[in-house]
Amino acid sequence: MMEMLPLEELAAFAAVVCLGIFVQSATGFAGGLVIMPLMLWAGQGIPETQAALLVATTPQNAWGLWQYRQTVQLKEFAFPATLRMASLPVGIAVLSLIDGFPVQFMRQLIGAVVILCVMMLLIFRPTPREHLHVGWTWLAFLSSGFFQGCTGTGGPMMVLWVQAHDWSTKRTRAFLFTMYLVSMLPAWGLLYYWFGQRIINPSLTAMAIIPLLLVATWMGLHVGTWLGRHRLRRVTMCVLLVVGLVGLLSPLFSPARSAETSATTNANAN
């Protein structure tokens, strides 16, 4: 049976997930990069946050795929999807090994991953072409599945891969929606296999706030159109860099460090 979160935790949970869905809708990426580090600061673990993220993004991806269904080509995503699914269990297995590490380490890990993803998106601007070398496909989707399983941030490598193709916007979005959607149920099942009942409540909570997430999706689509995706993308990158740096430097902001500093000061004074 679902245990209700305290009101303040529920409000923080809903606010973070809605923000991530808003950003994802407005810019076409970065939902996981926003949600993962902020959820850690809100007291959730990586497995719980991943499960909530999978549930929260399912309606958005299903709606997007239906909207662009005419442009979906099975031969385009069958091989990349197979690679991504093959490395997903490896990432979740690694997550199970580091799950018991201190929360500050997990914040730093996610912060470093966010910064790495942002730098890749900023630095690598591939020239669009019709076909890529198969090696790039192996690299992009094996790493995407691994990072999806380990840290819930498997999107950036796929974004870079599709940006290197001379595809239309509809074709690009249809591909990404399809890739996200086909891995939803297997990823959730693997999380449940490794972490059990821990992921049930966050999944149900995400399901309960789906009406709010649909509103966030609608707002994100309209704000993205009004502000312009390129301008909003720059703002999002700046926000992500700040979020990543705060996570990476989390020991400087932690209550434990503050208490230790105060204790040292008092000891010196005495």
Short mmCIF file of C-alpha atoms in Angstrom, two decimals:
data_model
loop_
_atom_site.label_atom_id
_atom_site.label_comp_id
_atom_site.label_asym_id
_atom_site.label_seq_id
_atom_site.Cartn_x
_atom_site.Cartn_y
_atom_site.Cartn_z
CA MET A 1 0.00 0.00 0.00
CA MET A 2 1.20 3.46 -0.83
CA GLU A 3 2.45 5.55 2.09
CA MET A 4 1.79 9.24 1.61
CA LEU A 5 4.80 11.51 1.86
CA PRO A 6 4.67 14.35 4.37
CA LEU A 7 3.18 17.44 2.78
CA GLU A 8 6.46 19.33 2.50
CA GLU A 9 8.22 16.34 0.91
CA LEU A 10 5.32 15.79 -1.48
CA ALA A 11 5.43 19.47 -2.49
CA ALA A 12 9.19 19.29 -3.11
CA PHE A 13 8.79 16.03 -5.06
CA ALA A 14 6.05 17.48 -7.27
CA ALA A 15 7.89 20.77 -7.82
CA VAL A 16 11.14 19.08 -8.93
CA VAL A 17 9.44 16.59 -11.27
CA CYS A 18 7.22 19.30 -12.78
CA LEU A 19 10.27 21.50 -13.34
CA GLY A 20 12.11 18.68 -15.10
CA ILE A 21 9.11 17.88 -17.31
CA PHE A 22 8.71 21.59 -18.10
CA VAL A 23 12.35 21.85 -19.20
CA GLN A 24 12.10 18.62 -21.19
CA SER A 25 9.02 19.92 -23.01
CA ALA A 26 10.44 23.37 -23.65
CA THR A 27 13.91 22.38 -24.85
CA GLY A 28 13.50 18.76 -25.95
CA PHE A 29 16.14 17.47 -23.50
CA ALA A 30 17.56 17.77 -19.97
CA GLY A 31 14.59 16.52 -17.95
CA GLY A 32 16.70 13.89 -16.20
CA LEU A 33 19.63 16.27 -15.75
CA VAL A 34 17.34 18.63 -13.84
CA ILE A 35 15.43 16.05 -11.82
CA MET A 36 18.24 13.74 -10.69
CA PRO A 37 20.45 16.21 -8.76
CA LEU A 38 17.52 18.19 -7.30
CA MET A 39 15.83 15.02 -6.06
CA LEU A 40 19.01 14.05 -4.22
CA TRP A 41 18.92 17.40 -2.43
CA ALA A 42 15.23 16.75 -1.66
CA GLY A 43 16.17 13.54 0.15
CA GLN A 44 15.44 10.90 -2.52
CA GLY A 45 17.92 8.25 -3.64
CA ILE A 46 18.98 7.55 -7.22
CA PRO A 47 16.86 4.37 -7.63
CA GLU A 48 13.75 6.12 -6.27
CA THR A 49 14.33 9.14 -8.48
CA GLN A 50 14.91 7.00 -11.56
CA ALA A 51 11.66 5.13 -11.00
CA ALA A 52 9.72 8.37 -10.55
CA LEU A 53 11.35 9.83 -13.67
CA LEU A 54 10.41 6.79 -15.77
CA VAL A 55 6.78 7.00 -14.72
CA ALA A 56 6.61 10.78 -15.03
CA THR A 57 7.96 10.90 -18.58
CA THR A 58 5.88 8.02 -19.97
CA PRO A 59 2.76 10.09 -20.83
CA GLN A 60 4.89 12.80 -22.45
CA ASN A 61 6.82 10.33 -24.58
CA ALA A 62 3.73 8.35 -25.53
CA TRP A 63 1.91 11.51 -26.60
CA GLY A 64 4.94 12.74 -28.56
CA LEU A 65 5.41 9.40 -30.30
CA TRP A 66 1.73 9.31 -31.28
CA GLN A 67 1.98 12.84 -32.64
CA TYR A 68 5.00 11.99 -34.83
CA ARG A 69 4.15 8.34 -35.52
CA GLN A 70 4.19 8.87 -39.29
CA THR A 71 7.94 9.56 -39.23
CA VAL A 72 8.95 6.50 -37.16
CA GLN A 73 11.09 4.01 -39.08
CA LEU A 74 11.76 0.70 -37.36
CA LYS A 75 15.10 0.15 -39.11
CA GLU A 76 16.43 3.39 -37.61
CA PHE A 77 15.95 2.56 -33.96
CA ALA A 78 16.05 -1.26 -33.78
CA PHE A 79 19.87 -1.55 -33.58
CA PRO A 80 20.43 1.50 -31.31
CA ALA A 81 17.63 0.32 -29.02
CA THR A 82 19.24 -3.12 -28.76
CA LEU A 83 22.57 -1.58 -27.77
CA ARG A 84 20.93 0.68 -25.21
CA MET A 85 18.97 -2.17 -23.66
CA ALA A 86 22.08 -4.36 -23.53
CA SER A 87 24.05 -1.88 -21.39
CA LEU A 88 21.13 -0.78 -19.21
CA PRO A 89 21.41 -3.76 -16.79
CA VAL A 90 25.14 -3.11 -16.43
CA GLY A 91 24.46 0.46 -15.34
CA ILE A 92 21.81 -0.63 -12.82
CA ALA A 93 24.18 -3.30 -11.46
CA VAL A 94 26.83 -0.61 -10.91
CA LEU A 95 24.20 1.58 -9.22
CA SER A 96 23.44 -1.28 -6.83
CA LEU A 97 27.13 -1.37 -5.86
CA ILE A 98 27.41 2.34 -5.12
CA ASP A 99 23.92 2.80 -3.68
CA GLY A 100 25.12 2.49 -0.10
CA PHE A 101 27.74 5.22 -0.47
CA PRO A 102 27.33 8.45 1.54
CA VAL A 103 24.78 10.90 0.17
CA GLN A 104 27.47 13.54 -0.39
CA PHE A 105 29.32 11.17 -2.70
CA MET A 106 26.12 10.53 -4.65
CA ARG A 107 25.49 14.28 -4.97
CA GLN A 108 29.03 14.79 -6.20
CA LEU A 109 28.71 11.91 -8.65
CA ILE A 110 25.50 13.25 -10.16
CA GLY A 111 26.91 16.79 -10.17
CA ALA A 112 29.98 15.61 -12.09
CA VAL A 113 27.81 13.69 -14.58
CA VAL A 114 25.58 16.73 -15.14
CA ILE A 115 28.59 18.97 -15.80
CA LEU A 116 30.11 16.37 -18.14
CA CYS A 117 26.86 16.09 -20.10
CA VAL A 118 26.48 19.86 -20.40
CA MET A 119 30.07 20.29 -21.56
CA MET A 120 29.60 17.60 -24.21
CA LEU A 121 26.43 19.27 -25.47
CA LEU A 122 28.19 22.66 -25.58
CA ILE A 123 31.48 21.54 -27.12
CA PHE A 124 30.49 18.87 -29.62
CA ARG A 125 28.64 20.43 -32.54
CA PRO A 126 28.76 17.71 -35.22
CA THR A 127 28.09 18.58 -38.85
CA PRO A 128 24.77 16.93 -39.77
CA ARG A 129 25.09 14.16 -42.32
CA GLU A 130 22.97 11.37 -43.72
CA HIS A 131 24.93 8.46 -42.20
CA LEU A 132 27.36 8.05 -39.29
CA HIS A 133 30.07 5.45 -38.83
CA VAL A 134 28.65 2.46 -36.95
CA GLY A 135 31.28 2.96 -34.24
CA TRP A 136 29.55 6.17 -33.14
CA THR A 137 26.29 4.25 -32.82
CA TRP A 138 27.94 1.65 -30.59
CA LEU A 139 29.56 4.34 -28.43
CA ALA A 140 26.48 6.55 -28.15
CA PHE A 141 23.92 3.90 -27.23
CA LEU A 142 26.04 1.62 -25.08
CA SER A 143 27.03 4.65 -23.00
CA SER A 144 23.44 5.94 -23.05
CA GLY A 145 22.10 2.70 -21.61
CA PHE A 146 24.86 2.52 -19.00
CA PHE A 147 24.35 6.09 -17.77
CA GLN A 148 20.59 5.64 -17.83
CA GLY A 149 20.92 2.66 -15.53
CA CYS A 150 23.63 4.10 -13.28
CA THR A 151 22.62 7.74 -12.90
CA GLY A 152 19.37 8.24 -14.84
CA THR A 153 21.08 10.53 -17.36
CA GLY A 154 21.09 8.55 -20.59
CA GLY A 155 19.66 11.26 -22.83
CA PRO A 156 22.62 13.50 -23.77
CA MET A 157 24.51 10.84 -25.75
CA MET A 158 21.39 10.12 -27.80
CA VAL A 159 20.83 13.84 -28.36
CA LEU A 160 24.38 14.23 -29.69
CA TRP A 161 23.87 11.22 -31.97
CA VAL A 162 20.64 12.51 -33.52
CA GLN A 163 22.07 16.03 -33.86
CA ALA A 164 24.79 14.54 -36.07
CA HIS A 165 22.13 13.46 -38.59
CA ASP A 166 20.52 15.69 -41.18
CA TRP A 167 17.05 14.75 -39.97
CA SER A 168 14.00 16.97 -39.75
CA THR A 169 12.79 18.13 -36.33
CA LYS A 170 9.82 15.75 -36.47
CA ARG A 171 12.01 12.80 -37.37
CA THR A 172 14.47 13.64 -34.61
CA ARG A 173 11.79 14.00 -31.95
CA ALA A 174 10.03 10.82 -33.08
CA PHE A 175 13.31 8.89 -32.74
CA LEU A 176 13.99 10.22 -29.23
CA PHE A 177 10.41 9.65 -28.06
CA THR A 178 10.60 6.07 -29.35
CA MET A 179 13.96 5.38 -27.70
CA TYR A 180 12.80 6.74 -24.35
CA LEU A 181 9.51 4.88 -24.48
CA VAL A 182 10.78 1.41 -25.43
CA SER A 183 13.13 1.37 -22.44
CA MET A 184 10.60 2.56 -19.85
CA LEU A 185 9.11 -0.77 -18.75
CA PRO A 186 12.37 -2.80 -18.93
CA ALA A 187 14.22 -0.12 -16.95
CA TRP A 188 11.51 0.01 -14.29
CA GLY A 189 11.44 -3.79 -14.09
CA LEU A 190 15.21 -3.95 -13.63
CA LEU A 191 15.05 -1.30 -10.91
CA TYR A 192 12.38 -3.31 -9.13
CA TYR A 193 14.49 -6.48 -9.46
CA TRP A 194 17.51 -4.79 -7.85
CA PHE A 195 15.84 -2.45 -5.34
CA GLY A 196 12.42 -3.97 -4.70
CA GLN A 197 9.81 -2.08 -2.70
CA ARG A 198 11.95 1.05 -2.49
CA ILE A 199 10.79 2.20 -5.92
CA ILE A 200 7.06 1.55 -5.46
CA ASN A 201 6.09 4.68 -3.52
CA PRO A 202 7.99 7.16 -5.72
CA SER A 203 6.51 5.49 -8.80
CA LEU A 204 2.98 5.76 -7.42
CA THR A 205 3.60 9.33 -6.32
CA ALA A 206 4.75 10.26 -9.83
CA MET A 207 1.65 8.56 -11.21
CA ALA A 208 -0.57 10.53 -8.83
CA ILE A 209 0.79 13.89 -10.03
CA ILE A 210 0.46 13.10 -13.76
CA PRO A 211 -2.27 15.78 -14.15
CA LEU A 212 0.25 18.36 -12.90
CA LEU A 213 2.87 16.95 -15.24
CA LEU A 214 0.53 17.33 -18.21
CA VAL A 215 0.07 21.00 -17.28
CA ALA A 216 3.87 21.36 -17.01
CA THR A 217 4.22 19.76 -20.44
CA TRP A 218 1.69 22.18 -21.95
CA MET A 219 3.42 25.17 -20.34
CA GLY A 220 6.84 23.99 -21.47
CA LEU A 221 5.74 23.62 -25.07
CA HIS A 222 4.26 27.13 -25.11
CA VAL A 223 7.16 28.78 -23.29
CA GLY A 224 9.63 27.04 -25.59
CA THR A 225 7.77 28.42 -28.61
CA TRP A 226 7.43 31.91 -27.13
CA LEU A 227 10.99 32.31 -25.86
CA GLY A 228 12.64 30.35 -28.65
CA ARG A 229 14.28 26.98 -28.17
CA HIS A 230 17.83 28.27 -28.76
CA ARG A 231 17.52 31.03 -26.15
CA LEU A 232 15.85 28.72 -23.67
CA ARG A 233 18.54 26.12 -24.34
CA ARG A 234 21.24 28.61 -23.29
CA VAL A 235 19.36 29.44 -20.08
CA THR A 236 18.90 25.73 -19.35
CA MET A 237 22.60 25.06 -19.87
CA CYS A 238 23.51 27.80 -17.38
CA VAL A 239 21.07 26.44 -14.80
CA LEU A 240 22.39 22.91 -15.26
CA LEU A 241 25.97 24.08 -14.80
CA VAL A 242 24.99 25.75 -11.51
CA VAL A 243 23.11 22.64 -10.37
CA GLY A 244 26.05 20.43 -11.31
CA LEU A 245 28.59 22.65 -9.54
CA VAL A 246 26.47 22.77 -6.38
CA GLY A 247 26.36 18.97 -6.38
CA LEU A 248 30.07 18.64 -7.08
CA LEU A 249 30.90 21.10 -4.28
CA SER A 250 28.21 19.74 -1.93
CA PRO A 251 30.64 19.18 0.99
CA LEU A 252 31.02 22.97 1.18
CA PHE A 253 27.27 23.39 1.65
CA SER A 254 26.51 20.40 3.86
CA PRO A 255 25.21 20.80 7.42
CA ALA A 256 27.78 18.25 8.58
CA ARG A 257 30.64 20.42 7.35
CA SER A 258 29.09 23.50 8.93
CA ALA A 259 28.76 21.69 12.27
CA GLU A 260 32.34 20.45 12.01
CA THR A 261 33.57 23.94 11.22
CA SER A 262 31.65 25.37 14.18
CA ALA A 263 33.03 22.71 16.50
CA THR A 264 36.58 23.40 15.35
CA THR A 265 36.10 27.13 15.86
CA ASN A 266 34.76 26.61 19.38
CA ALA A 267 37.60 24.23 20.24
CA ASN A 268 40.16 26.76 19.05
CA ALA A 269 38.44 29.48 21.04
CA ASN A 270 38.63 27.39 24.19
#
